[in-house]
């Protein structure tokens, strides 16, 4: 099977517009999460990582969601040297709710229905950049971003495409915020993954892009070594009680990557900071015999960016591999899960070669992907 | 990339109708979407308390999955992680998104919010069935069969999944459609290959059955009958409108010069010389050898010995001609005959003897269903290929004239003392004939390797029973109607697509009346050209379906329409009349061939241009 390299990337978040900016500020402990009072989004104040109000153009054919994707993809492909209009290049978009915010402001009509549809956005973006293939859109709850990387990996491994650009984005809207509030899933403080005092998520918005290719480009390119998806078959909004299904996805990923649990240098967990998610993840990590492996959650910096989360957190992780540095779990102070895991509390340095990125989402879905640093 | 998988089940829910494997199981017109979904739940007697909590999209997808898996899916074959779901639609969860947003101005509803993700429908199906393998939800503007085919076959090939439910579940307001497919690695009785063409065909509600399996082609034809000892001679006889019916010359019978028959010109001695077989072997076998060999030579399949080849042959009375010869002296003095001389006169031994001459060893079988026998052998041969059991099948049948049949038909009083007049108001009955006809059926793969273009493909076939009487057809021609209709459905064709019907048209008052009524009912006022070639060859019984299949294949290939000889007077019961002139070079895309037999056994075959 063809090797799959990540030859370029971008994180476009309230913290920074390039991956480099994001990394610098993450290392400095800067978070995008702030307290907001915004009547358009919520009657009550809330913590979230949001772009400043005037960051996006209003009188354009592209919505905020699409502008985010365009900005992120533009920056990622800048120095990737791949031919966007080649028939061997394809775009994958991941998002949970895309342009759903339009429902809040526009009168419903069949035109609006079409405008909201994710494939309308993907088509506009494909036309903007000149992609010749119809983009693939994934909307698989909070694992969408990782699912995008796994799908892209398979398209290259199976020889269907040479280059796959995977981009994901989500925007915080009243729709999304009110929904998580109705679930009482929003924390009363900036989120505290795996912490004993955690009480819910902080939402975030952002976009991220990875450029996957069958050919390596840089001296060190991180490879996508494997990935797998599973379903809890237990509950549509609550995670598995045992973590066995996420653990199974991790084990399939390791098998595909030809790695043992001891080869994993760190895990970038989903770590949303809800009681149940973090508990389930800790169980899964234990089941996979990874309880001593350093684990972080980046939700304390970005909040939960939904369809972008898997991509943003994967990109930070692959740069951690490149720089031999693990980003700590902002907001974490004291372990608060019943089966202990080794949560990363401070910036550490080491010699790192392989990492895992995991995510779980509504609908009972779980995903894991393994990245590896291989000298080319 | 190697493609893997078979569509072992499908369920489509659209336009107030539920289809499984192309058959419509339930219809509830006039109901709005919620009522329609609830009515499906009740009709299929489902019991699942979570159903009432689901949003409409999940209900739709869940119902489709229940019907998809019901009685089809062997859950015990798989571990939970072996089974996954890959679903898609265009508008994600928009229907529930709107409902949720309406709740936000009052109290945001968590129970609605959870359904504002399209992949919740996959979660619901996973929970119900304990499926724990990969699941994903993709958004496409339209049903993307190509993507699904690639994606799911990749999951199966790389052993990520062993079985996968894939498809489309869409619901916004009153617009909805679900099309789910169960893809498994092993094929089943009713499975069809997992291709984007099949997915699209099922999605578009074209009969799933019509998408059935790969095509079967006719690569070679061979015939011997009263109008010619090979294909070329038969075509010449048609061209000259020269019937093969006349006085009995070979058989010793009291009916000589009284009942006309359609004899093959060769004597038994001549046949023995041509075939190299001993003269005491049944005339049926020798006729069969000649026609089957011609068909195989005509097909000229490269490297035939490396292919899995079968022989499916029909006849009605086996070696009866030799039994009769044995019986006369044996009856006079039972010391003069040995029973071992007749033990192999049964129908199967004819097939075995011909197969020996053809050197076919992989598979052989005999079909004996009266006058539809050899149509059924072609039908069966095609299924052996479609199901991947064989690559090549020589299929058809043979029957020689015997006193047994002549006397039998005579006692039924359905023999015309003159030359038969099929589909004529003044028809009096049939003339018996003899002969053999075989086609060489080949798979798509074999067809591609031929050094020539095959004649046509066998696109449709059906066998239905009249369920009326042992030897008479029902007045409405129910069996004939069902056979023709079923063959059209199998071929995914409309009646108006048929350019020519080779009628069963025996010339008996009963058959032609029943067949005519069935044709009238099915083809209404748009009648294709029609004729009965039995006006040339007589009724060759177990050989007739094979002989007429050869004529039908030639009709498609060369644009031929055969005349119906001696037609004079329009039948009162029907408004159409048969063709009376030989025509060639016509644009003929689809030919239907009818063969109906005693026992109510009715078969129709459809031959289509490639």
mmCIF file of N, CA and C in Angstrom, chain B residues 26 44 78 88 213 215 222 338 385 404 419 423 430 450 481 530 556 598:
data_model
loop_
_atom_site.group_PDB
_atom_site.id
_atom_site.type_symbol
_atom_site.label_atom_id
_atom_site.label_comp_id
_atom_site.label_asym_id
_atom_site.label_seq_id
_atom_site.Cartn_x
_atom_site.Cartn_y
_atom_site.Cartn_z
ATOM 1 N N UNK B 26 -45.377 -2.989 0.311
ATOM 2 C CA UNK B 26 -46.370 -2.219 1.066
ATOM 3 C C UNK B 26 -46.561 -0.883 0.382
ATOM 4 N N UNK B 44 -45.359 -3.995 9.136
ATOM 5 C CA UNK B 44 -44.330 -5.038 9.226
ATOM 6 C C UNK B 44 -44.233 -5.616 10.648
ATOM 7 N N UNK B 78 -21.672 -13.039 11.898
ATOM 8 C CA UNK B 78 -20.738 -11.934 12.073
ATOM 9 C C UNK B 78 -20.530 -11.557 13.526
ATOM 10 N N UNK B 88 -25.567 8.160 3.357
ATOM 11 C CA UNK B 88 -25.366 9.456 2.723
ATOM 12 C C UNK B 88 -26.716 10.112 2.466
ATOM 13 N N UNK B 213 -27.587 -9.986 -11.692
ATOM 14 C CA UNK B 213 -26.362 -10.663 -12.091
ATOM 15 C C UNK B 213 -25.844 -10.259 -13.463
ATOM 16 N N UNK B 215 -24.655 -10.323 -17.480
ATOM 17 C CA UNK B 215 -25.360 -10.701 -18.712
ATOM 18 C C UNK B 215 -24.929 -12.102 -19.164
ATOM 19 N N UNK B 222 -27.150 -23.853 -33.284
ATOM 20 C CA UNK B 222 -27.160 -25.035 -34.139
ATOM 21 C C UNK B 222 -28.562 -25.609 -34.217
ATOM 22 N N UNK B 338 -34.071 -58.613 -24.707
ATOM 23 C CA UNK B 338 -33.475 -58.488 -23.374
ATOM 24 C C UNK B 338 -33.790 -57.091 -22.837
ATOM 25 N N UNK B 385 -24.848 -19.787 -15.416
ATOM 26 C CA UNK B 385 -23.768 -18.841 -15.742
ATOM 27 C C UNK B 385 -23.874 -17.602 -14.864
ATOM 28 N N UNK B 404 -45.386 -43.278 -30.344
ATOM 29 C CA UNK B 404 -45.928 -42.957 -29.015
ATOM 30 C C UNK B 404 -46.545 -41.553 -29.013
ATOM 31 N N UNK B 419 -52.163 -29.336 -43.438
ATOM 32 C CA UNK B 419 -51.038 -28.573 -42.900
ATOM 33 C C UNK B 419 -51.576 -27.549 -41.901
ATOM 34 N N UNK B 423 -52.802 -19.452 -35.747
ATOM 35 C CA UNK B 423 -53.399 -18.121 -35.619
ATOM 36 C C UNK B 423 -54.348 -17.759 -36.749
ATOM 37 N N UNK B 430 -52.430 -29.170 -34.704
ATOM 38 C CA UNK B 430 -50.994 -29.053 -34.973
ATOM 39 C C UNK B 430 -50.504 -30.205 -35.844
ATOM 40 N N UNK B 450 -14.263 -13.853 -27.292
ATOM 41 C CA UNK B 450 -14.627 -14.493 -28.559
ATOM 42 C C UNK B 450 -13.963 -13.756 -29.719
ATOM 43 N N UNK B 481 -49.639 -15.323 -20.154
ATOM 44 C CA UNK B 481 -49.546 -13.895 -19.814
ATOM 45 C C UNK B 481 -48.466 -13.667 -18.756
ATOM 46 N N UNK B 530 -45.416 -10.730 -35.312
ATOM 47 C CA UNK B 530 -45.536 -12.053 -34.676
ATOM 48 C C UNK B 530 -45.648 -13.125 -35.736
ATOM 49 N N UNK B 556 -32.615 -11.546 -34.217
ATOM 50 C CA UNK B 556 -31.986 -10.353 -33.641
ATOM 51 C C UNK B 556 -30.751 -9.987 -34.452
ATOM 52 N N UNK B 598 -47.884 -28.857 -21.862
ATOM 53 C CA UNK B 598 -48.819 -29.592 -21.026
ATOM 54 C C UNK B 598 -48.375 -29.467 -19.566
#
